[in-house]
mmCIF file of C-alpha atoms in Angstrom:
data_model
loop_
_atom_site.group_PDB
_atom_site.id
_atom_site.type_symbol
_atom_site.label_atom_id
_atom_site.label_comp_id
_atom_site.label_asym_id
_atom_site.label_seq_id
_atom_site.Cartn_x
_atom_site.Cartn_y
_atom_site.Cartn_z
ATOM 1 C CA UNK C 724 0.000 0.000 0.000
ATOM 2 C CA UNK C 725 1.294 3.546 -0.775
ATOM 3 C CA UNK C 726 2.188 5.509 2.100
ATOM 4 C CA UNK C 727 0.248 8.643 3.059
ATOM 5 C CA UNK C 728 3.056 10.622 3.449
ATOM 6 C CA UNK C 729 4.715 13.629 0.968
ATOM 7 C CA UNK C 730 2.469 14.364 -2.444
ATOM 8 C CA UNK C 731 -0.039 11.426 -1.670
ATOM 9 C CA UNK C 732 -1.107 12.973 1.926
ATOM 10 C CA UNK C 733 -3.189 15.446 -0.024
ATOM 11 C CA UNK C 734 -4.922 13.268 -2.667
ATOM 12 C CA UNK C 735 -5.779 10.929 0.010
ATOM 13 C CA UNK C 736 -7.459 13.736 2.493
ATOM 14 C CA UNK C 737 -9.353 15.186 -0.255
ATOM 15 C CA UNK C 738 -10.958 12.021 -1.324
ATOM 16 C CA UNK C 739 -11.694 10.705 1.926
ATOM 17 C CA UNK C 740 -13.180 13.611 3.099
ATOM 18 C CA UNK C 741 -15.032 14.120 -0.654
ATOM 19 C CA UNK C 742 -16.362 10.351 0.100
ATOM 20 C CA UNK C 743 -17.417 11.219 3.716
ATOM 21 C CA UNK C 744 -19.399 14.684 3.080
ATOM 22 C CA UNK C 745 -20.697 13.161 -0.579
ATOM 23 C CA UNK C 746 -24.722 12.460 -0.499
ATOM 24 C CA UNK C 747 -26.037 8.666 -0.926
ATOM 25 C CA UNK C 748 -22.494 6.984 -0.055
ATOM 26 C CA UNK C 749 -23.689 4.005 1.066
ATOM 27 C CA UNK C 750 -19.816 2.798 2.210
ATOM 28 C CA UNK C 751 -18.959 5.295 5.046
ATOM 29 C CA UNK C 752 -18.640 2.605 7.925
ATOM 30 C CA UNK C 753 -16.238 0.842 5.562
ATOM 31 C CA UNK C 754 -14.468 4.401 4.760
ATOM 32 C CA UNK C 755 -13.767 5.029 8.213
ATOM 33 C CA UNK C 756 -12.345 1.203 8.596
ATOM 34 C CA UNK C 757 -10.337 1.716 6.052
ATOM 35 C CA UNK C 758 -9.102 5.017 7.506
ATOM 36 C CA UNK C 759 -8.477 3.224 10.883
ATOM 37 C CA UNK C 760 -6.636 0.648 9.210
ATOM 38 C CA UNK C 761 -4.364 2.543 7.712
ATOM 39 C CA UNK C 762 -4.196 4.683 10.703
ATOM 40 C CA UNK C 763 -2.649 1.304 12.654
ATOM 41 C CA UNK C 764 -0.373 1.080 9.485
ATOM 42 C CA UNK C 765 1.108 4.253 9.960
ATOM 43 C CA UNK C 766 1.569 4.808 13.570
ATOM 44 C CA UNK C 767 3.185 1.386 13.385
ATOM 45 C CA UNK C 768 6.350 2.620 11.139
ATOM 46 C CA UNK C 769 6.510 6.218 12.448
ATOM 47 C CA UNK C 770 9.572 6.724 12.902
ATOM 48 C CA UNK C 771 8.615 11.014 12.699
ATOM 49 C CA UNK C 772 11.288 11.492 10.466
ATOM 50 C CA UNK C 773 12.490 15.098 9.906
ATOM 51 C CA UNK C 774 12.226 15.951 6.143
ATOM 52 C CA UNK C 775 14.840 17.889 4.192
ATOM 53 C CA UNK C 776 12.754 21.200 4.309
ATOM 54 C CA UNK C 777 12.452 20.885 7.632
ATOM 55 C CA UNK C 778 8.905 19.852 8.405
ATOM 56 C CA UNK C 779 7.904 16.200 9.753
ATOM 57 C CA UNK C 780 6.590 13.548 7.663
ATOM 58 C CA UNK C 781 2.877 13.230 7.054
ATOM 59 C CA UNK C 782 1.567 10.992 9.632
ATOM 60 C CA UNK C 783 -1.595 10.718 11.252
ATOM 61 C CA UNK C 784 -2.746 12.412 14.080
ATOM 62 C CA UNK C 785 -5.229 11.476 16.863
ATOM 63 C CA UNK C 786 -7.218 9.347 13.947
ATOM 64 C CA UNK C 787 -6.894 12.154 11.492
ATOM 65 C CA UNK C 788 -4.083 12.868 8.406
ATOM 66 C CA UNK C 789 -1.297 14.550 9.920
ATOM 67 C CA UNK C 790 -2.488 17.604 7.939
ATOM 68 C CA UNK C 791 -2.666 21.690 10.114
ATOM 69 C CA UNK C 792 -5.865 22.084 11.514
ATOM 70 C CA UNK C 793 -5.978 25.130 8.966
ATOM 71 C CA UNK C 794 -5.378 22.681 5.778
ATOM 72 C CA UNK C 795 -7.814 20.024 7.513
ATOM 73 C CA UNK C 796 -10.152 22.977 7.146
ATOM 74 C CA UNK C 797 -9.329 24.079 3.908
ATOM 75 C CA UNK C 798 -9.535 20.147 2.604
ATOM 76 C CA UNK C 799 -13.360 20.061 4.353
ATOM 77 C CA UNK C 800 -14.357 23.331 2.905
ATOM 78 C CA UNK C 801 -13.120 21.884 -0.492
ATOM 79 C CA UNK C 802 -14.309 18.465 -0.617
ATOM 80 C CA UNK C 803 -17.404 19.953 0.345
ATOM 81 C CA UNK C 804 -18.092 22.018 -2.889
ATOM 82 C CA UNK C 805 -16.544 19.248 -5.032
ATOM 83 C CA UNK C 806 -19.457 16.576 -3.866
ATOM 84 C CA UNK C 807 -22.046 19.376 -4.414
ATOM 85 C CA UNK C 808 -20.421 19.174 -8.100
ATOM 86 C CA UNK C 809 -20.023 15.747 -8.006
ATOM 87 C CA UNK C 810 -23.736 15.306 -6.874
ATOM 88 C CA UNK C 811 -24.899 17.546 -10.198
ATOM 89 C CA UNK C 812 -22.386 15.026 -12.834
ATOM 90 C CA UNK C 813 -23.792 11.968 -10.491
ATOM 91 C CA UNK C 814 -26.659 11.651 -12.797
ATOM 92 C CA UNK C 815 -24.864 12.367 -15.972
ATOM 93 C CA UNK C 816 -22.728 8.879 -15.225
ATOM 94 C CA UNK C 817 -24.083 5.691 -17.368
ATOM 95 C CA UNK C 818 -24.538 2.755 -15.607
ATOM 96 C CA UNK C 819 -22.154 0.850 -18.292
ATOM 97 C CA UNK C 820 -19.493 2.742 -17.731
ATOM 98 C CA UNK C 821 -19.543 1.867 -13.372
ATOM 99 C CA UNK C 822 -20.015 -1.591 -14.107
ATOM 100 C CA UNK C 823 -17.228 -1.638 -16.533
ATOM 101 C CA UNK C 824 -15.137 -0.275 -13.723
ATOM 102 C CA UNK C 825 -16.087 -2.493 -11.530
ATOM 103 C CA UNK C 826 -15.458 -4.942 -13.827
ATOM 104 C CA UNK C 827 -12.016 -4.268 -14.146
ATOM 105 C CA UNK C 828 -10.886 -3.693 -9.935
ATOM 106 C CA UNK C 829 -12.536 -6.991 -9.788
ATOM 107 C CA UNK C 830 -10.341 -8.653 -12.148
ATOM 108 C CA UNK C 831 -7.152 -9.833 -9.971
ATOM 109 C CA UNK C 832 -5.336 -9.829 -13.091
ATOM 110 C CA UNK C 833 -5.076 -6.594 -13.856
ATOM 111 C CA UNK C 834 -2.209 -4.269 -12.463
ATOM 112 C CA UNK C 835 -2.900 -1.210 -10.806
ATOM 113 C CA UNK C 836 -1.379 0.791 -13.648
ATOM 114 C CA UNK C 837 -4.241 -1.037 -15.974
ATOM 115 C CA UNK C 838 -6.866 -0.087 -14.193
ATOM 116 C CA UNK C 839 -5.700 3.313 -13.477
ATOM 117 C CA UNK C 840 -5.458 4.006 -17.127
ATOM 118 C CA UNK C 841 -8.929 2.253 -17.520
ATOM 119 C CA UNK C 842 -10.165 4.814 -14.876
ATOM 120 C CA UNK C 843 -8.711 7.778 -16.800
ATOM 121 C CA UNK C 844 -9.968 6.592 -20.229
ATOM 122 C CA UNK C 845 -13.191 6.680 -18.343
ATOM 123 C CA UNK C 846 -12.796 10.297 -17.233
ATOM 124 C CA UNK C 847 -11.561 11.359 -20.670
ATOM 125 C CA UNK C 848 -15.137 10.008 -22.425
ATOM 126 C CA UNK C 849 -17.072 10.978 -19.789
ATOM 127 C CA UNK C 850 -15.835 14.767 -19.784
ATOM 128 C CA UNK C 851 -16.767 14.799 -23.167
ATOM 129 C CA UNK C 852 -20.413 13.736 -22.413
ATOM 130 C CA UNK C 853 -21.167 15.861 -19.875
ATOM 131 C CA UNK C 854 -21.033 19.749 -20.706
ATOM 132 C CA UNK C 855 -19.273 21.827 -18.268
ATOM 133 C CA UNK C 856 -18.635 25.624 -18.075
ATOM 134 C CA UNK C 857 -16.005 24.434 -14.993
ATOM 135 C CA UNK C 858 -12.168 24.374 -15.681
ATOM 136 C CA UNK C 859 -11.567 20.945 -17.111
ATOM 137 C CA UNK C 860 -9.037 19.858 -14.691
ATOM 138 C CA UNK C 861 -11.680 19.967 -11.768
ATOM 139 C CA UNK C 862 -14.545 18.506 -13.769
ATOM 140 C CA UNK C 863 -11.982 15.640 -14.411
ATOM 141 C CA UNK C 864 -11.221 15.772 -10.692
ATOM 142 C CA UNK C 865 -14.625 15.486 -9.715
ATOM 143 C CA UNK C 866 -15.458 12.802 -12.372
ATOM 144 C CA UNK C 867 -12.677 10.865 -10.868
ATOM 145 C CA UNK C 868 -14.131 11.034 -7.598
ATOM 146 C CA UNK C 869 -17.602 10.500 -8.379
ATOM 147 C CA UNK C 870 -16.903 7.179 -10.034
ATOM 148 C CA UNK C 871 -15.047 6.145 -6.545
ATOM 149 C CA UNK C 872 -18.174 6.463 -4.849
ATOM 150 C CA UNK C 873 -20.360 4.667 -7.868
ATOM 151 C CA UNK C 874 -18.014 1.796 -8.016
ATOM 152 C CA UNK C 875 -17.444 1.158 -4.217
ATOM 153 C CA UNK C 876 -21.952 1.921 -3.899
ATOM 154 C CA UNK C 877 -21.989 -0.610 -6.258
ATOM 155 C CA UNK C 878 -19.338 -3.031 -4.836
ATOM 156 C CA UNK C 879 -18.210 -2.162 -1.116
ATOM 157 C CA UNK C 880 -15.672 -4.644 -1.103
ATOM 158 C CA UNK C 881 -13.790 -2.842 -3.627
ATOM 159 C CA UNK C 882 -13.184 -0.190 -1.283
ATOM 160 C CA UNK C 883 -9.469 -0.489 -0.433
ATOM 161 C CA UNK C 884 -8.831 -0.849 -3.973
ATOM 162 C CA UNK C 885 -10.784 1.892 -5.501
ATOM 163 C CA UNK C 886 -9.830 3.950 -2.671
ATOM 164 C CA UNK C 887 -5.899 3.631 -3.499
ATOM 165 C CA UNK C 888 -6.138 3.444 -7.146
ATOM 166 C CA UNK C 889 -7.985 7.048 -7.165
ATOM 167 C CA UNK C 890 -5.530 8.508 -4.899
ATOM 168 C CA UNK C 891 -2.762 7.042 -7.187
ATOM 169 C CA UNK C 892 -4.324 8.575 -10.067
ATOM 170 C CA UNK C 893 -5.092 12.009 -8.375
ATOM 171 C CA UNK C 894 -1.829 12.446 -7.740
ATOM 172 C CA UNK C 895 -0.557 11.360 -11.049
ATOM 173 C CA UNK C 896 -2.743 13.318 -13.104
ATOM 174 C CA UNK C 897 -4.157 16.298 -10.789
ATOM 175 C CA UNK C 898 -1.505 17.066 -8.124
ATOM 176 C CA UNK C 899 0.117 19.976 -9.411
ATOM 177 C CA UNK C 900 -4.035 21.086 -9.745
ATOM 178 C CA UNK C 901 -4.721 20.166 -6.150
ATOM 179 C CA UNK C 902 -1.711 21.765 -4.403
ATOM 180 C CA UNK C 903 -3.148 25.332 -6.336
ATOM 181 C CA UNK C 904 -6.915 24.695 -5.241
ATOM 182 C CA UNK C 905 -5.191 23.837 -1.693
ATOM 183 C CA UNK C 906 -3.400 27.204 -1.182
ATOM 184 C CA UNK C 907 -0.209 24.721 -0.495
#
């Protein structure tokens, strides 16, 4: 599993908290397991390490990311407009194109890079379909996120999965994108 720590500490907050404040998630007592759970992970190899620019690395906090209260603020605020967007593309999203999703994070078979790039060939058509006056970056974003919560609604036990393959592909494809919406 990645670590939450340097470029993927941001991705991760923003997502979880986009899945926790997002209408008709049907998966939040699994979200919050999964948040324990790596919670236990962490706190188990902290080793608070001093980084080269002088801060500590990201580690969690009394249960939350080891985010400032100000940037666990900012992250809320955030997520919080992105699943009102979300919750206006929700109904643009074909059922085909979740279930082919889901179709691929259940196939063992399939690497991570696979089904990220089948994740952000599904973005790409989807943008497309669904007109937007938004920057294009955060409509992506959003899209991204939305079909998180689809797939896992539509299989829970995808959850760790899902969870770590958006996160991977936030930060692949958005990061520079987040970091500016973040005020980092």
């Amino acid at each position: 599993m990645e670590q939450i720590n340097g470029p993927l500490q941001m991705e991760h907050a923003l997502l979880f908290t986009f899945l926790e404040v997002s209408s008709d998630c049907k998966f939040k007592d699994q979200l919050h397991c999964l948040q324990s759970q790596q919670i236990m992970l962490y706190q188990g190899s902290d080793d608070d390490e001093l980084q080269t620019d002088g801060n500590r690395s990201g580690h969690f906090r009394n249960g939350e990311l080891g985010l400032a209260p100000a940037n666990e603020e900012v992250i809320r605020i955030i997520a919080a407009q992105l699943a009102e967007i979300g919750d206006q593309f929700d109904r643009e999203i074909q059922e085909r194109v979740v279930n082919g999703l889901v179709q691929h994070f259940m196939n063992e078979n399939l690497s991570n890079e696979e089904i990220t790039r089948q994740m952000s060939r599904a973005v790409r058509e989807l943008i497309r379909a669904i007109p937007s006056d938004m920057d294009q970056e955060k409509a992506m974003l959003v899209l991204a996120m939305v079909l998180t919560k689809k797939i896992v609604n539509t299989v829970p036990a995808l959850l760790r999965r899902v969870f770590n393959t958006t996160v991977n592909y936030m930060n692949q494809q958005f990061h520079n994108y987040i970091v500016e919406m973040l005020g980092e």
